[in-house]
Amino acid sequence: MRVLVTGGTAGIGAACVTRLAADGHAVAFTGRDAARGAEVAARTGATYLQVDIADRAAADAAVARVAETLGGLDAVVANAGILSRAQLTEIAPDEFRRLLETNLTSQFRTARAAWPHLVAAGGGSIAVIGSDTSFRGSHRCPAYSVMKAGSVMLAEMLAANGAPHGIRANAICPGNTLPGMAGDDPSRWPPTPGGTQVTAEEVAACVAYLASDEGAHVSGASIRIDAAVGAALILPD
C-alpha cells in the first residue's frame, strides 16, 4: 500500500508514519520542520517532503510528487494541524484564516489532489484527523473546534462522493493525546473517566485498520478516541 501522511513529523502524524512503515507499506509524509522530518525518515525509512501544507501551490505539488515517487496512492492521512488557544474576542482575523487554511482547507485540498490517484488505484482510504472538539464548542480553543467540526463533515462528504469509486473516508477524533499538540504533561488536562491516557500509537492503529482490507466497509464514520471523555461530558476547567 502507498500512503501519504500530512503533518508527519511529530505527534499523531509521526506515529502514523511509524506504524504504517512498520506494517510494510510505502509511506511518504510532509511537515514543516526539516530536522524532525529527517529524524522520522531515518527511523522509519519513509520519504520526507518539507512542505507547509497551508501553502496551496506547494501542497498540491507535494501530493503530485508523492504519487510519482510511490507510483500512485492507496491511502491518505490528512493529519496536519495547528492549535490556538486564543479566545473568541482575542483571535485576529489573520490568525483565524491561518488556522482555517492549515486545519481544514488543507485537508480538503489534500483529498482533492489525491482523488484522481485513488480513483486510478481502484479505491482507497482517506483518514481525516478531527478532534474531540469536533463535537462540541470549546471555550479553551474556540477557533480550533470550529475547524475540527468541519473535518467531520468533510469526511462524510468524501465518503459519499467516494463510494462509487471504492474510496472510503472517515474522521478520527482523538482527545488529548500523548504525544500531541496540547503538550506532553497529562496533569494539565481534564481527567478521563477511567484515569487512562490516549496515545498517538493508538490513533495510528485506528488509521492502519481503516486503511486495511479489514476496514473495507467502514466509511463515513466519526470515531472518537478519547477514553470516553465526550460520552461522560467531562469538560475542561
Short mmCIF file of C-alpha atoms in Angstrom, two decimals:
data_model
loop_
_atom_site.label_atom_id
_atom_site.label_comp_id
_atom_site.label_asym_id
_atom_site.label_seq_id
_atom_site.Cartn_x
_atom_site.Cartn_y
_atom_site.Cartn_z
CA MET A 1 0.00 0.00 0.00
CA ARG A 2 1.19 3.52 -0.87
CA VAL A 3 0.38 6.11 1.77
CA LEU A 4 0.68 9.88 2.19
CA VAL A 5 0.63 11.35 5.71
CA THR A 6 0.47 15.12 6.13
CA GLY A 7 1.95 16.63 9.26
CA GLY A 8 4.05 13.53 9.87
CA THR A 9 6.99 14.99 11.76
CA ALA A 10 5.59 14.77 15.31
CA GLY A 11 2.77 13.52 17.48
CA ILE A 12 -0.05 11.59 15.83
CA GLY A 13 1.40 12.12 12.36
CA ALA A 14 4.78 10.65 13.28
CA ALA A 15 3.05 7.73 14.98
CA CYS A 16 1.07 7.07 11.78
CA VAL A 17 4.24 7.15 9.67
CA THR A 18 5.95 4.78 12.10
CA ARG A 19 3.05 2.31 12.24
CA LEU A 20 2.34 2.23 8.52
CA ALA A 21 6.01 1.86 7.62
CA ALA A 22 6.39 -0.92 10.20
CA ASP A 23 3.43 -2.69 8.58
CA GLY A 24 5.42 -2.80 5.36
CA HIS A 25 3.73 -0.01 3.43
CA ALA A 26 5.44 2.58 1.22
CA VAL A 27 4.99 5.83 3.13
CA ALA A 28 5.68 9.46 2.31
CA PHE A 29 4.98 12.31 4.69
CA THR A 30 5.05 16.09 4.82
CA GLY A 31 5.90 18.60 7.50
CA ARG A 32 7.48 21.98 8.08
CA ASP A 33 10.26 21.02 10.49
CA ALA A 34 13.20 19.69 8.45
CA ALA A 35 15.14 18.37 11.44
CA ARG A 36 12.23 16.38 12.83
CA GLY A 37 11.29 15.21 9.34
CA ALA A 38 14.79 13.90 8.74
CA GLU A 39 14.72 12.07 12.08
CA VAL A 40 11.39 10.36 11.36
CA ALA A 41 12.54 9.45 7.84
CA ALA A 42 15.81 7.96 9.11
CA ARG A 43 13.99 5.97 11.78
CA THR A 44 11.20 4.62 9.57
CA GLY A 45 12.59 4.57 6.03
CA ALA A 46 9.68 6.74 4.88
CA THR A 47 10.11 9.55 2.34
CA TYR A 48 10.00 13.08 3.77
CA LEU A 49 8.95 16.25 1.93
CA GLN A 50 9.39 19.60 3.65
CA VAL A 51 6.11 21.35 2.91
CA ASP A 52 3.90 23.89 4.63
CA ILE A 53 0.54 22.30 3.95
CA ALA A 54 -1.15 25.70 4.27
CA ASP A 55 0.72 26.82 1.14
CA ARG A 56 -1.77 25.87 -1.55
CA ALA A 57 0.57 25.56 -4.51
CA ALA A 58 3.26 23.76 -2.54
CA ALA A 59 0.76 21.33 -1.04
CA ASP A 60 -0.75 20.42 -4.41
CA ALA A 61 2.73 19.93 -5.87
CA ALA A 62 3.69 17.73 -2.91
CA VAL A 63 0.76 15.35 -3.47
CA ALA A 64 1.71 15.02 -7.14
CA ARG A 65 5.34 14.40 -6.21
CA VAL A 66 4.42 11.76 -3.63
CA ALA A 67 2.20 9.94 -6.14
CA GLU A 68 5.04 9.99 -8.67
CA THR A 69 7.60 8.81 -6.12
CA LEU A 70 5.44 5.98 -4.77
CA GLY A 71 3.95 5.03 -8.12
CA GLY A 72 0.43 6.03 -7.06
CA LEU A 73 -1.60 6.37 -3.88
CA ASP A 74 -3.80 3.96 -1.96
CA ALA A 75 -4.32 5.87 1.27
CA VAL A 76 -4.12 9.40 2.65
CA VAL A 77 -3.90 10.55 6.26
CA ALA A 78 -4.89 14.23 6.42
CA ASN A 79 -3.36 14.97 9.79
CA ALA A 80 -1.57 18.33 9.57
CA GLY A 81 -2.89 20.83 12.08
CA ILE A 82 -2.03 23.65 14.45
CA LEU A 83 -3.57 24.62 17.78
CA SER A 84 -4.54 28.06 19.02
CA ARG A 85 -5.94 28.90 22.44
CA ALA A 86 -6.77 32.50 21.51
CA GLN A 87 -10.17 33.37 22.90
CA LEU A 88 -13.15 34.41 20.80
CA THR A 89 -12.69 38.13 21.35
CA GLU A 90 -8.90 37.93 21.02
CA ILE A 91 -8.27 35.94 17.86
CA ALA A 92 -7.19 38.12 14.94
CA PRO A 93 -8.76 37.59 11.50
CA ASP A 94 -5.36 36.66 10.04
CA GLU A 95 -4.84 34.01 12.71
CA PHE A 96 -8.33 32.61 12.09
CA ARG A 97 -7.56 32.33 8.38
CA ARG A 98 -4.23 30.64 9.12
CA LEU A 99 -5.98 28.10 11.34
CA LEU A 100 -8.63 27.52 8.68
CA GLU A 101 -6.05 27.00 5.93
CA THR A 102 -3.99 24.55 7.98
CA ASN A 103 -6.65 22.64 9.89
CA LEU A 104 -9.50 22.31 7.40
CA THR A 105 -8.78 23.75 3.95
CA SER A 106 -5.56 21.73 3.71
CA GLN A 107 -7.48 18.53 4.45
CA PHE A 108 -9.92 19.27 1.64
CA ARG A 109 -7.12 20.25 -0.72
CA THR A 110 -5.05 17.16 0.08
CA ALA A 111 -8.02 14.87 -0.50
CA ARG A 112 -8.90 16.61 -3.75
CA ALA A 113 -5.33 16.45 -5.07
CA ALA A 114 -5.09 12.76 -4.12
CA TRP A 115 -8.51 11.89 -5.54
CA PRO A 116 -7.52 11.02 -9.15
CA HIS A 117 -4.67 8.83 -7.85
CA LEU A 118 -7.05 6.94 -5.55
CA VAL A 119 -9.54 6.52 -8.39
CA ALA A 120 -6.76 5.20 -10.62
CA ALA A 121 -5.81 2.72 -7.91
CA GLY A 122 -9.36 1.37 -7.83
CA GLY A 123 -10.17 2.97 -4.50
CA GLY A 124 -8.52 3.58 -1.17
CA SER A 125 -8.76 5.16 2.25
CA ILE A 126 -8.79 8.77 3.44
CA ALA A 127 -8.40 9.30 7.17
CA VAL A 128 -9.22 12.85 8.25
CA ILE A 129 -7.91 13.67 11.71
CA GLY A 130 -10.51 15.56 13.70
CA SER A 131 -10.69 16.07 17.45
CA ASP A 132 -12.88 15.51 20.46
CA THR A 133 -13.70 19.21 19.99
CA SER A 134 -15.31 18.29 16.66
CA PHE A 135 -18.49 17.54 18.59
CA ARG A 136 -18.71 20.48 20.99
CA GLY A 137 -17.63 24.07 21.02
CA SER A 138 -14.56 24.56 23.16
CA HIS A 139 -14.00 27.65 25.27
CA ARG A 140 -10.30 26.77 25.55
CA CYS A 141 -9.66 26.68 21.78
CA PRO A 142 -12.77 28.09 20.08
CA ALA A 143 -11.46 28.60 16.54
CA TYR A 144 -9.78 25.17 16.50
CA SER A 145 -13.05 23.47 17.46
CA VAL A 146 -14.84 25.14 14.54
CA MET A 147 -12.31 23.77 12.04
CA LYS A 148 -12.39 20.30 13.57
CA ALA A 149 -16.18 20.21 13.35
CA GLY A 150 -15.65 20.84 9.65
CA SER A 151 -13.29 17.87 9.47
CA VAL A 152 -16.12 15.53 10.45
CA MET A 153 -18.41 16.84 7.72
CA LEU A 154 -15.55 16.75 5.22
CA ALA A 155 -15.05 13.04 5.90
CA GLU A 156 -18.75 12.38 5.40
CA MET A 157 -18.77 14.31 2.14
CA LEU A 158 -15.71 12.44 0.87
CA ALA A 159 -17.27 9.12 1.84
CA ALA A 160 -20.49 9.91 -0.04
CA ASN A 161 -18.65 11.04 -3.15
CA GLY A 162 -16.03 8.33 -2.99
CA ALA A 163 -18.26 5.28 -2.62
CA PRO A 164 -18.82 4.79 -6.38
CA HIS A 165 -15.03 4.81 -6.83
CA GLY A 166 -14.19 2.47 -3.96
CA ILE A 167 -12.86 5.38 -1.92
CA ARG A 168 -13.78 5.36 1.74
CA ALA A 169 -13.25 8.22 4.17
CA ASN A 170 -13.52 8.53 7.92
CA ALA A 171 -12.85 11.10 10.62
CA ILE A 172 -10.74 10.00 13.57
CA CYS A 173 -11.36 12.26 16.54
CA PRO A 174 -8.82 11.92 19.34
CA GLY A 175 -8.92 13.64 22.68
CA ASN A 176 -5.79 14.85 24.43
CA THR A 177 -3.08 12.52 23.18
CA LEU A 178 0.45 11.67 24.24
CA PRO A 179 2.47 12.96 22.50
CA GLY A 180 0.29 15.62 20.94
CA MET A 181 -0.31 19.28 20.18
CA ALA A 182 -1.63 20.12 23.64
CA GLY A 183 1.67 19.17 25.28
CA ASP A 184 3.09 16.09 26.90
CA ASP A 185 2.06 16.70 30.52
CA PRO A 186 -1.26 14.93 31.15
CA SER A 187 -1.59 16.56 34.58
CA ARG A 188 -2.63 19.74 32.71
CA TRP A 189 -5.58 18.02 31.05
CA PRO A 190 -9.04 17.06 32.32
CA PRO A 191 -9.20 13.51 33.67
CA THR A 192 -10.69 10.64 31.70
CA PRO A 193 -13.41 8.54 33.35
CA GLY A 194 -11.08 5.57 33.67
CA GLY A 195 -7.98 7.58 34.51
CA THR A 196 -6.20 6.35 31.37
CA GLN A 197 -4.44 8.33 28.66
CA VAL A 198 -4.84 8.12 24.87
CA THR A 199 -1.57 7.63 23.00
CA ALA A 200 -0.61 8.64 19.48
CA GLU A 201 0.16 5.00 18.76
CA GLU A 202 -3.46 4.06 19.47
CA VAL A 203 -4.66 6.66 16.99
CA ALA A 204 -2.17 5.31 14.44
CA ALA A 205 -3.53 1.80 14.99
CA CYS A 206 -7.01 3.05 14.06
CA VAL A 207 -5.59 4.67 10.91
CA ALA A 208 -3.90 1.41 9.97
CA TYR A 209 -7.13 -0.55 10.48
CA LEU A 210 -9.17 1.84 8.34
CA ALA A 211 -6.61 1.63 5.53
CA SER A 212 -6.57 -2.17 5.62
CA ASP A 213 -8.87 -4.68 3.96
CA GLU A 214 -10.46 -5.27 7.37
CA GLY A 215 -11.81 -1.72 7.23
CA ALA A 216 -13.15 -2.09 3.70
CA HIS A 217 -16.75 -1.30 4.67
CA VAL A 218 -16.08 1.40 7.26
CA SER A 219 -16.76 4.73 5.58
CA GLY A 220 -18.41 7.97 6.66
CA ALA A 221 -17.74 7.24 10.32
CA SER A 222 -16.55 9.61 13.03
CA ILE A 223 -14.51 7.61 15.50
CA ARG A 224 -13.83 9.08 18.92
CA ILE A 225 -10.61 8.02 20.61
CA ASP A 226 -10.93 9.99 23.82
CA ALA A 227 -11.25 7.40 26.62
CA ALA A 228 -14.97 8.27 26.95
CA VAL A 229 -14.35 11.91 27.88
CA GLY A 230 -17.00 13.09 25.41
CA ALA A 231 -19.51 10.45 26.42
CA ALA A 232 -19.08 11.24 30.12
CA LEU A 233 -19.26 15.01 29.47
CA ILE A 234 -16.10 15.71 31.43
CA LEU A 235 -15.36 19.26 30.35
CA PRO A 236 -12.15 21.20 30.92
CA ASP A 237 -11.93 23.80 33.65
#
